[in-house]
């Protein structure tokens, strides 16, 4: 965690209110910080939402990001993950003529499966660590994916 | 009681103890202005530009220590006010700025005079609100005043659509605030404070580095006690001028880009910085890697994000300066001030080597002389505001400040046009003092329309224009760093400032000699009028000493000795 410009993941707990998301993203853009990915959803049965932000920065930059985020009035908590379970999801669309049994086998290795089959295309879903999602997408190249969409990361401290 | 949203605004301001509101009406805020017409709980000062309304509220706040209030309309009214908001944000000035917005049904339709005000103000306010239901107004206004004044102070913007100001709802301002996500840490960790005091007791060359946070937390007199008790010398930032009286024997002077030689050398030689409410601004530190290389750092600040942002703090203390300094005072007996005697002597030697001064000229008035002269004549009787430029730095260097809140200037944002409206705010907050605004021939034209406000509202600000027919500070940089290419800084073409003042009903003086200056100032003070004193000063005078931007503090451009000239 001491490497400069390492990838880091932070969770931000905020009050669910209008424009809170733009307060957070404005802070990043206004101060020149980087957002690699961002996911946000309400925390069930509370008035809060959780944001998971993947970013790049040195220890010093991370300290500033954390402190500056915490200065925002609707922010309840900010913490950087050290020992976490982190997952990301990807959906990939293939032509139905590709080798679907191969694709399905590889998907299973990445916590995934075929989730939709249409007349001419199938869609697979995988959910795994971001690095493994990279690997999965690389291995899918040979099956000529028509469309790829991936989510941002979500993380929970162990 | 059931009242309209507009009435709620009035009731809330009165409940908050607001006595002066600066503003400018328009379509979207008219419901509120209609209620202003009917009330007598506070006075409203109609400025002639929204930017000036916010600067006036800033001046009011800085002079009084209270939350300043400005009121404006939607669209261009709001966008005009943005510079004021940004200025207050950079200098941590507590303000509540209320803007009208187009009705809810028109938001997002590009309606006449519509702008995404909260979107724009987000990055230059401490917090902001778009109120979509009058039921929320009492809570929002109460929160706005609390957030503006607590923790690290700052401007809060409340945007209210026109239909919300017309909506009738139950009003109850007797609400308990429930801001569980906003709890500024004001106390200061006792263990850290104890460690810091131990470090001070061990240091050989400690130095107090006093910042504007001291003024904001009304801690100047406690800081004076601490300094006198410990006998440790102190440097002030631009924003902290007046924390110590100019004649305090422990005050070395201002530090930074235009700080004194002794201050910057002391900062370079110290082995322990005791930073109180200061944020290590780039104008103070110069080149960071060369800044106070051998010093440990105690950093007291209410804003955790300011600590270790630029310079690593060995003893970080998050808390209100006043609380922390009181705690330090209680433990100060352990410090033997006589230990620092040789350190104080070293600093005196620095000062003797290159004192803060200027060369007099028998023919032309030197701008520094004007500031010193006002100090001799008015001294403590005046509150000083400034615009931005050379005159601003000379004011900070040469005016003999005696108390906190005496010096009001735009530090962080450096806003030309700040001085005159701010001085009106200062005058309305502190009518017993003479309100003097040092300005330049460039700056004054940026909010010159406020002559009308000042004359109408009988706010006798004395504007002293240090007129060098230049955008002086830019010209200075062009002279020093751009091989004298004075690109677009020559202001030879100027209005007749005397006639200009007279056209608005004020009084103007054109001054070319020292005698004329004394007479003009005396006359303006006696007549108690809005005045322009247009002083013809040496054109090519530079602000010295100077640390070139990005240079090291100890490597200063100094005033040439007279014999060297």
XYZ file of C-alpha atoms in Angstrom:
723
model
C 0.000 0.000 0.000
C 2.971 2.311 -0.039
C 3.537 2.234 -3.775
C 2.951 5.505 -5.539
C -0.007 5.620 -7.868
C -1.250 2.224 -6.823
C -4.834 1.198 -7.451
C -6.898 1.775 -4.335
C -10.494 1.155 -3.384
C -12.456 3.322 -0.985
C -15.963 3.096 0.371
C -17.924 6.252 1.066
C -21.124 6.194 3.093
C -23.333 9.197 2.333
C -26.767 10.475 3.243
C -29.196 9.706 0.436
C -30.043 13.171 -0.806
C -30.279 15.074 -4.051
C -26.968 15.864 -5.746
C -24.789 13.977 -3.290
C -23.237 11.969 -6.122
C -22.239 15.089 -8.021
C -20.716 16.560 -4.850
C -18.426 13.535 -4.732
C -17.555 13.426 -8.422
C -17.080 17.229 -8.517
C -14.593 16.912 -5.705
C -12.571 14.387 -7.688
C -12.617 16.392 -10.918
C -12.113 19.763 -9.219
C -9.020 18.594 -7.371
C -7.574 16.573 -10.200
C -8.051 13.158 -8.640
C -8.746 10.144 -10.750
C -11.799 7.840 -10.661
C -11.212 4.441 -12.242
C -14.652 3.139 -11.431
C -17.567 4.090 -9.259
C -20.595 2.143 -8.101
C -23.375 3.455 -5.940
C -26.551 2.046 -4.424
C -28.668 2.623 -1.349
C -27.829 0.633 1.767
C -31.019 -1.370 2.476
C -33.286 -0.108 5.273
C -31.243 3.023 5.979
C -31.144 6.606 4.744
C -27.627 6.047 3.449
C -26.004 5.016 0.206
C -22.663 3.363 -0.296
C -20.243 4.347 -3.011
C -17.350 2.145 -3.947
C -14.683 4.144 -5.717
C -11.628 2.637 -7.368
C -8.911 5.214 -7.871
C -5.206 5.665 -8.487
C -2.929 7.589 -6.208
C -0.077 7.742 -3.752
C -0.559 7.365 -0.011
C -0.464 11.152 0.300
C -3.088 11.682 -2.386
C -5.294 9.025 -0.810
C -5.046 10.798 2.519
C -6.200 14.026 0.880
C -9.013 12.283 -1.003
C -10.220 10.717 2.218
C -10.027 13.947 4.190
C -11.588 16.086 1.474
C -14.445 13.622 1.000
C -15.028 13.627 4.710
C -15.357 17.426 4.688
C -18.465 17.176 2.510
C -21.477 17.702 4.728
C -23.526 14.609 3.644
C -20.586 12.216 4.005
C -20.831 9.985 7.055
C -17.804 7.739 6.611
C -14.885 7.264 4.270
C -12.469 4.385 4.468
C -9.834 2.859 2.297
C -9.994 -0.902 1.924
C -6.962 -2.904 2.846
C -8.170 -6.478 3.210
C -11.285 -6.738 1.127
C -13.459 -8.943 -0.973
C -13.861 -7.122 -4.246
C -16.067 -8.078 -7.156
C -16.944 -6.676 -10.524
C -19.417 -7.863 -13.120
C -19.265 -8.085 -16.892
C -21.882 -8.878 -19.524
C -20.675 -10.049 -22.939
C -22.749 -10.607 -26.072
C -21.700 -13.226 -28.667
C -23.033 -14.388 -31.966
C -24.951 -17.623 -31.425
C -22.746 -19.341 -33.971
C -19.672 -19.104 -31.704
C -18.490 -22.136 -29.737
C -20.982 -21.797 -26.883
C -19.908 -24.820 -24.917
C -16.323 -23.499 -24.766
C -17.616 -20.083 -23.782
C -19.823 -21.556 -21.076
C -16.968 -23.605 -19.643
C -14.710 -20.558 -19.415
C -17.544 -18.508 -17.903
C -17.968 -21.078 -15.146
C -14.328 -20.626 -14.212
C -15.091 -16.954 -13.625
C -18.307 -17.371 -11.589
C -20.442 -16.915 -14.659
C -22.816 -18.488 -17.122
C -24.998 -17.833 -20.155
C -27.852 -15.661 -18.903
C -29.741 -15.022 -22.114
C -30.085 -16.668 -25.504
C -31.897 -14.978 -28.362
C -32.409 -15.799 -32.012
C -28.961 -14.717 -33.086
C -27.019 -13.802 -29.919
C -26.278 -15.036 -26.431
C -25.295 -12.983 -23.412
C -23.006 -14.279 -20.690
C -22.442 -12.854 -17.257
C -19.391 -13.202 -15.020
C -18.718 -11.753 -11.560
C -15.199 -11.855 -10.196
C -12.264 -9.786 -9.054
C -11.491 -6.901 -11.434
C -8.140 -8.386 -12.422
C -9.787 -11.713 -13.255
C -12.460 -9.923 -15.259
C -9.602 -8.473 -17.336
C -8.308 -12.000 -17.883
C -11.734 -13.284 -18.775
C -12.294 -10.563 -21.349
C -8.882 -11.306 -22.847
C -9.719 -14.960 -23.181
C -13.038 -14.112 -24.785
C -11.411 -12.182 -27.619
C -11.084 -15.289 -29.782
C -14.886 -15.748 -29.716
C -15.461 -12.327 -31.291
C -17.538 -10.613 -28.628
C -20.062 -8.205 -30.168
C -20.538 -6.033 -27.065
C -18.922 -5.861 -23.657
C -20.132 -3.996 -20.605
C -18.517 -4.109 -17.198
C -19.630 -2.629 -13.895
C -17.517 -0.801 -11.379
C -16.148 -2.701 -8.438
C -17.976 -3.313 -5.184
C -15.995 -4.165 -2.100
C -16.452 -5.217 1.491
C -13.750 -5.285 4.107
C -13.183 -8.856 5.322
C -47.981 29.738 12.429
C -48.813 29.417 8.729
C -46.716 31.752 6.611
C -45.223 31.895 3.123
C -41.745 30.676 2.247
C -40.717 34.299 1.711
C -41.903 35.232 5.202
C -39.997 32.242 6.558
C -36.786 33.659 5.126
C -37.403 36.967 6.917
C -38.355 35.302 10.206
C -35.303 33.038 10.066
C -32.922 35.960 9.430
C -34.389 37.873 12.350
C -34.202 34.790 14.574
C -30.524 34.424 13.619
C -29.888 37.965 14.832
C -29.099 39.321 11.378
C -29.143 43.137 11.399
C -27.869 43.881 7.882
C -28.572 42.188 4.555
C -26.808 43.172 1.334
C -28.565 42.419 -1.889
C -30.110 43.133 -5.232
C -33.691 42.169 -6.172
C -34.967 40.507 -9.337
C -37.830 38.413 -10.679
C -37.214 35.136 -8.901
C -36.572 36.653 -5.454
C -39.386 39.220 -5.555
C -41.599 37.444 -3.031
C -38.817 37.715 -0.484
C -38.164 41.382 -1.330
C -41.865 42.081 -0.874
C -41.530 40.802 2.678
C -38.341 42.836 3.189
C -40.399 45.925 2.334
C -42.872 45.112 5.097
C -40.438 44.358 7.918
C -38.162 46.388 10.153
C -36.163 43.587 11.786
C -33.034 44.280 9.725
C -31.761 46.867 7.306
C -31.276 46.024 3.657
C -28.435 47.649 1.747
C -29.027 47.783 -1.994
C -25.690 47.440 -3.732
C -25.403 48.222 -7.430
C -23.986 44.813 -8.409
C -24.485 41.343 -6.938
C -20.742 40.702 -6.689
C -20.493 43.782 -4.497
C -23.363 42.551 -2.314
C -21.404 39.414 -1.479
C -18.126 41.298 -0.925
C -19.968 43.746 1.349
C -21.341 40.788 3.319
C -17.777 39.458 3.534
C -16.475 42.775 4.852
C -19.323 42.911 7.343
C -18.542 39.399 8.519
C -14.798 39.970 8.754
C -15.215 43.136 10.787
C -17.968 41.859 13.086
C -17.212 38.154 13.391
C -20.867 37.456 12.551
C -22.338 35.566 9.596
C -22.710 37.886 6.592
C -25.903 37.678 4.537
C -26.451 38.499 0.874
C -29.569 38.095 -1.223
C -29.749 37.890 -4.990
C -31.967 36.760 -7.802
C -31.652 33.852 -10.239
C -29.640 33.629 -13.464
C -27.311 36.602 -13.956
C -27.917 37.758 -10.395
C -26.528 34.494 -9.172
C -23.668 34.228 -11.650
C -22.552 37.753 -10.722
C -22.359 36.602 -7.118
C -20.150 33.589 -7.828
C -16.888 35.535 -7.510
C -17.963 36.654 -4.051
C -18.805 33.090 -3.051
C -15.453 31.833 -4.309
C -13.669 34.648 -2.479
C -15.431 33.819 0.799
C -14.743 30.109 0.322
C -11.023 30.651 -0.160
C -10.772 32.904 2.896
C -13.117 30.829 5.098
C -15.616 33.638 5.639
C -18.987 32.612 7.106
C -21.776 33.758 4.780
C -25.320 32.746 3.964
C -26.151 33.698 0.391
C -29.792 33.306 -0.586
C -30.721 33.263 -4.256
C -34.062 33.164 -6.008
C -34.643 30.442 -8.579
C -37.237 30.041 -11.329
C -40.391 28.160 -10.233
C -40.064 24.394 -9.771
C -42.241 23.758 -12.825
C -39.734 25.639 -15.006
C -36.476 24.207 -13.610
C -34.630 22.424 -16.379
C -36.510 24.101 -19.206
C -33.943 26.828 -19.904
C -36.494 29.304 -18.582
C -35.842 33.047 -18.553
C -33.068 33.801 -16.022
C -32.619 30.133 -15.171
C -29.214 28.722 -14.280
C -28.179 25.613 -12.358
C -27.132 27.702 -9.386
C -26.409 24.874 -6.955
C -24.452 23.103 -9.689
C -22.291 26.180 -10.152
C -21.843 27.011 -6.494
C -21.014 23.484 -5.403
C -17.291 23.888 -5.884
C -17.057 27.297 -4.238
C -19.241 26.899 -1.161
C -18.906 24.917 2.022
C -22.384 23.548 1.354
C -25.424 24.425 -0.712
C -29.134 23.692 -0.933
C -31.884 23.783 -3.520
C -35.060 24.024 -1.456
C -37.895 22.214 -3.223
C -40.536 22.465 -0.517
C -41.229 25.324 1.881
C -41.634 22.755 4.646
C -37.821 22.316 4.482
C -37.011 26.025 4.681
C -36.751 26.443 8.472
C -34.423 23.451 8.791
C -32.341 24.431 5.766
C -31.873 28.025 6.914
C -30.992 26.934 10.423
C -28.480 24.428 9.063
C -27.092 27.042 6.679
C -26.238 29.470 9.496
C -24.823 26.680 11.654
C -22.661 25.204 8.895
C -21.423 28.632 7.757
C -20.185 29.606 11.207
C -18.985 26.317 12.712
C -15.895 24.230 12.047
C -13.823 25.827 9.309
C -16.206 28.660 8.408
C -17.343 29.257 4.856
C -20.140 30.416 2.587
C -23.388 28.446 2.368
C -25.680 28.996 -0.586
C -29.471 28.501 -0.391
C -31.331 28.527 -3.720
C -35.121 28.941 -3.423
C -37.523 28.614 -6.375
C -40.097 31.374 -6.685
C -43.098 29.092 -6.060
C -41.469 27.805 -2.871
C -41.239 31.373 -1.554
C -44.986 31.679 -2.278
C -45.931 28.352 -0.675
C -47.762 28.624 2.663
C -46.649 26.222 5.363
C -46.302 25.919 9.101
C -43.231 27.770 10.400
C -41.381 26.729 13.498
C -37.755 27.797 13.869
C -37.319 26.232 17.270
C -35.720 23.108 15.804
C -32.974 20.895 17.137
C -30.370 20.422 14.451
C -29.650 16.825 13.608
C -26.538 16.755 11.427
C -25.073 13.395 12.251
C -22.648 13.526 9.338
C -21.259 16.961 10.301
C -19.501 17.116 13.622
C -16.409 19.346 13.500
C -13.745 18.345 15.962
C -13.134 21.536 17.940
C -11.398 20.337 21.048
C -7.898 19.184 20.095
C -6.440 15.914 21.324
C -5.000 16.494 24.863
C -2.230 13.939 24.378
C -1.095 15.576 21.154
C -1.174 19.010 22.789
C 0.966 17.707 25.643
C 3.467 16.239 23.188
C 3.561 19.510 21.277
C 4.303 21.447 24.465
C 7.132 19.050 25.240
C 8.545 19.624 21.766
C 8.387 23.395 22.298
C 10.190 23.092 25.619
C 12.963 21.143 23.909
C 13.292 23.312 20.794
C 16.138 25.783 20.470
C 14.704 28.011 17.748
C 10.906 27.657 17.835
C 8.755 29.985 15.778
C 5.054 30.761 15.863
C 3.540 30.791 12.381
C 0.230 32.635 12.789
C -2.547 32.211 10.217
C -5.966 33.628 9.472
C -7.653 30.816 11.411
C -6.675 32.699 14.563
C -8.754 35.692 13.493
C -11.654 33.434 12.458
C -11.758 31.705 15.817
C -11.359 34.967 17.766
C -8.213 33.595 19.337
C -5.852 36.550 18.788
C -5.746 37.659 22.412
C -5.142 34.126 23.671
C -2.365 33.770 21.092
C -0.831 37.045 22.326
C -0.847 35.636 25.871
C 0.777 32.408 24.746
C 3.504 34.231 22.858
C 4.253 36.593 25.721
C 4.326 33.757 28.206
C 6.658 31.588 26.143
C 8.676 34.511 24.681
C 8.796 32.745 21.322
C 8.996 35.006 18.259
C 6.202 34.948 15.701
C 5.600 35.541 12.024
C 2.184 36.366 10.625
C 0.643 35.392 7.334
C -1.089 38.031 5.255
C -4.434 36.766 6.580
C -3.274 36.975 10.182
C -2.180 40.636 10.174
C -3.282 42.277 13.403
C -3.078 39.100 15.483
C -0.159 40.768 17.226
C 0.088 44.533 17.456
C 2.699 45.982 15.106
C 4.801 47.109 18.085
C 4.782 43.739 19.840
C 8.393 42.845 20.513
C 7.829 39.201 19.595
C 6.389 40.015 16.168
C 8.960 39.642 13.424
C 6.582 40.595 10.632
C 4.779 39.083 7.703
C 6.339 36.108 5.928
C 6.072 34.742 2.423
C 6.376 36.132 -1.072
C 6.387 39.742 0.130
C 7.289 39.048 3.725
C 10.185 40.659 5.526
C 13.717 39.307 5.229
C 13.815 38.580 8.964
C 10.521 36.641 8.844
C 11.547 34.478 5.952
C 15.006 33.866 7.351
C 13.507 32.989 10.737
C 11.241 30.503 8.980
C 14.218 29.059 7.156
C 16.292 28.731 10.323
C 13.707 27.567 12.833
C 13.865 24.071 14.305
C 10.184 23.972 15.293
C 7.249 25.593 13.516
C 4.192 26.136 15.668
C 1.540 26.713 12.999
C -1.750 28.040 14.343
C -4.661 28.251 11.878
C -2.306 28.547 8.923
C -2.356 26.339 5.861
C 1.130 26.546 4.331
C -0.129 28.378 1.270
C 2.245 28.491 -1.714
C 2.559 32.271 -1.322
C 3.928 31.572 2.161
C 6.169 28.571 1.667
C 7.793 29.322 -1.650
C 9.577 26.237 -2.957
C 8.254 23.443 -0.744
C 11.316 21.243 -0.862
C 13.412 24.120 0.501
C 10.876 25.273 3.075
C 12.004 25.183 6.722
C 14.101 22.134 6.015
C 15.328 21.509 9.534
C 12.113 22.180 11.372
C 9.674 19.941 13.165
C 6.076 20.991 12.659
C 3.260 21.442 15.140
C 0.132 22.128 13.109
C -3.095 23.243 14.761
C -6.066 23.553 12.422
C -9.818 22.949 12.552
C -9.682 21.455 9.060
C -8.082 18.000 9.063
C -7.564 18.259 5.299
C -5.255 21.255 5.809
C -2.929 19.285 8.063
C -0.067 17.543 6.251
C -1.515 18.587 2.894
C 1.671 20.353 1.823
C 4.079 20.097 4.736
C 4.132 17.024 6.908
C 3.075 17.698 10.501
C 4.970 15.920 13.261
C 2.372 17.012 15.797
C -0.997 17.276 14.050
C -3.708 18.784 16.241
C -7.213 19.019 14.805
C -9.228 21.553 16.751
C -10.380 25.116 17.101
C -7.323 27.333 17.582
C -8.894 29.099 20.543
C -9.503 25.870 22.454
C -6.093 24.459 21.648
C -4.247 27.679 22.523
C -6.101 27.890 25.842
C -4.982 24.346 26.558
C -1.399 25.240 25.578
C -1.544 28.303 27.829
C -2.503 26.125 30.769
C 0.676 24.090 30.207
C 2.983 26.962 29.287
C 4.627 27.220 32.700
C 6.933 24.399 31.711
C 8.520 26.585 29.058
C 11.456 28.742 29.981
C 11.396 31.671 27.576
C 14.916 32.791 28.434
C 16.203 29.750 26.510
C 15.308 31.452 23.270
C 17.232 34.643 23.901
C 20.026 33.967 21.440
C 17.431 32.919 18.848
C 15.659 36.251 19.282
C 18.983 38.017 18.904
C 19.658 36.136 15.681
C 16.334 37.365 14.353
C 17.040 40.929 15.422
C 20.261 40.711 13.459
C 18.362 39.536 10.391
C 16.100 42.515 10.803
C 18.969 44.935 11.219
C 20.601 43.543 8.084
C 17.575 44.098 5.832
C 14.801 46.004 7.587
C 11.450 46.415 5.877
C 11.704 49.867 4.353
C 11.639 51.880 1.140
C 13.532 54.766 -0.394
C 11.908 58.151 -0.068
C 11.792 60.374 -3.104
C 11.812 64.139 -2.875
C 9.816 64.619 -6.088
C 7.223 61.899 -6.192
C 5.107 60.339 -3.479
C 6.053 56.762 -2.736
C 3.047 54.481 -2.257
C 4.533 53.012 0.912
C 4.716 56.510 2.365
C 0.973 56.962 1.867
C 0.208 53.817 3.820
C 2.602 54.703 6.611
C 1.157 58.202 6.737
C -2.411 56.962 7.073
C -1.102 54.741 9.855
C 0.446 57.737 11.602
C -2.689 59.848 11.264
C -5.435 57.262 11.836
C -3.635 54.235 13.291
C -6.020 52.210 15.402
C -8.948 54.505 14.552
C -9.235 53.045 11.071
C -10.293 49.702 9.697
C -8.295 48.954 6.575
C -9.579 47.087 3.586
C -7.752 46.687 0.315
C -8.218 45.642 -3.250
C -5.688 43.375 -4.901
C -2.265 44.237 -6.225
C 0.802 46.150 -5.143
C -1.156 48.468 -2.840
C -2.489 45.386 -1.066
C 0.982 44.054 -0.299
C 2.271 47.467 0.755
C -0.735 47.793 3.085
C 0.047 44.433 4.677
C 3.714 45.411 4.991
C 3.523 49.013 6.160
C 0.260 49.690 7.987
C 0.702 49.617 11.775
C -2.082 47.183 12.673
C -2.950 47.020 16.323
C -5.780 44.484 16.503
C -7.447 41.522 14.809
C -10.221 42.258 12.295
C -8.591 45.594 11.501
C -7.228 44.366 8.162
C -9.702 43.053 5.604
C -8.467 41.856 2.246
C -8.964 39.156 -0.349
C -6.185 36.689 0.351
C -6.939 33.318 -1.188
C -8.722 34.281 -4.374
C -7.069 37.672 -4.841
C -10.189 39.429 -6.081
C -9.727 42.840 -7.660
C -12.843 44.880 -6.889
C -13.151 43.388 -3.400
C -11.988 46.404 -1.426
C -14.618 49.093 -1.880
C -17.735 46.955 -1.296
C -15.971 45.112 1.524
C -15.158 48.483 3.118
C -18.857 49.386 2.976
C -19.622 46.168 4.827
C -16.896 46.959 7.336
C -18.326 50.443 7.875
C -21.838 49.110 8.441
C -20.518 46.608 10.987
C -18.163 49.008 12.682
C -19.462 52.569 12.184
C -17.347 54.055 14.971
C -14.122 53.440 13.020
C -12.958 55.226 9.876
C -13.242 52.844 6.954
C -10.259 53.198 4.622
C -9.877 51.236 1.408
C -6.436 51.184 -0.167
C -6.920 50.514 -3.834
C -5.216 50.815 -7.173
C -6.218 52.599 -10.332
C -6.889 49.152 -11.813
C -8.819 47.620 -8.924
C -11.107 50.539 -8.133
C -12.766 50.431 -11.540
C -13.876 46.852 -10.969
C -16.656 47.818 -8.550
C -16.739 51.580 -8.921
C -20.538 51.593 -9.214
C -20.685 51.079 -5.448
C -20.032 54.803 -5.096
C -23.783 55.105 -5.448
C -24.495 52.598 -2.662
C -21.995 54.217 -0.324
C -23.338 57.708 -0.937
C -26.982 56.676 -0.685
C -26.553 54.554 2.448
C -24.155 57.042 4.061
C -21.280 54.596 4.327
C -18.364 57.053 4.230
C -15.592 54.872 2.882
C -12.365 56.710 2.104
C -10.869 55.124 -0.992
C -7.199 55.933 -1.321
C -6.175 55.221 -4.897
C -2.442 54.595 -5.182
C -2.414 55.701 -8.765
C 0.589 54.585 -10.799
C -1.222 54.389 -14.143
C -0.462 50.686 -14.231
C -1.795 47.314 -13.284
C 1.093 47.569 -10.898
C 1.685 44.030 -9.713
C 1.430 42.523 -13.188
C 3.702 45.311 -14.430
C 6.189 44.409 -11.677
C 6.251 40.772 -12.805
C 6.588 41.866 -16.425
C 9.505 44.073 -15.444
C 11.247 41.350 -13.476
C 10.395 38.187 -15.382
C 9.252 39.234 -18.867
C 12.123 41.519 -19.845
C 10.063 44.692 -19.264
C 7.456 43.802 -21.874
C 4.564 45.654 -20.282
C 1.854 43.908 -22.209
C -1.586 45.469 -21.621
C -0.797 46.766 -18.165
C -0.402 50.438 -19.010
C -3.418 52.324 -17.646
C -2.453 55.779 -18.855
C -5.993 56.316 -20.097
C -8.065 56.853 -17.014
C -11.187 58.618 -15.859
C -10.990 61.777 -13.818
C -11.409 60.143 -10.421
C -12.307 63.452 -8.781
C -15.162 64.081 -11.170
C -16.185 60.444 -10.959
C -16.577 60.654 -7.195
C -18.428 63.939 -7.531
C -20.744 62.557 -10.191
C -22.039 60.049 -7.651
C -22.341 62.639 -4.876
C -19.060 61.837 -3.169
C -15.966 63.953 -2.748
C -12.807 63.661 -4.833
C -9.255 64.824 -4.236
C -6.340 64.749 -6.662
C -3.097 64.651 -4.740
C 0.446 65.123 -6.008
C 2.292 66.271 -2.869
C 2.542 65.029 0.684
C 0.981 68.227 1.987
C -1.986 67.807 -0.303
C -2.383 64.245 0.881
C -2.484 65.194 4.546
C -5.008 67.927 3.815
C -7.221 65.643 1.722
C -7.262 62.867 4.313
C -7.999 65.336 7.103
C -10.818 66.884 5.104
C -12.367 63.525 4.158
C -12.273 62.279 7.753
C -13.726 65.521 9.115
C -16.448 65.738 6.507
C -17.207 62.032 7.024
C -17.974 61.530 3.346
C -17.539 58.923 0.654
C -14.244 59.934 -0.879
C -11.745 59.155 -3.589
C -8.270 60.375 -2.778
C -6.422 59.929 -6.055
C -2.739 59.913 -5.151
C -0.226 60.222 -7.962
C 2.594 57.897 -6.917
C 5.895 56.744 -8.369
C 5.004 54.628 -11.405
C 7.730 52.021 -11.330
C 7.940 51.232 -7.630
C 8.212 47.507 -6.886
C 6.945 45.566 -3.911
C 10.056 44.337 -2.128
C 11.331 42.126 -0.706
C 10.077 39.444 -3.033
C 10.406 35.705 -3.318
C 9.816 34.897 -6.988
C 6.992 32.362 -7.396
C 8.357 28.883 -6.799
C 11.617 30.229 -5.338
C 13.062 29.512 -1.906
C 12.063 31.707 1.026
C 15.645 32.466 1.970
C 16.511 33.572 -1.538
C 14.807 36.949 -1.696
C 15.010 39.890 -4.057
C 15.810 42.683 -1.641
C 15.584 46.443 -1.712
C 18.846 47.792 -3.023
C 20.718 49.809 -0.462
C 20.600 53.483 -1.325
C 24.335 53.674 -1.853
C 24.074 50.787 -4.337
C 21.588 52.604 -6.511
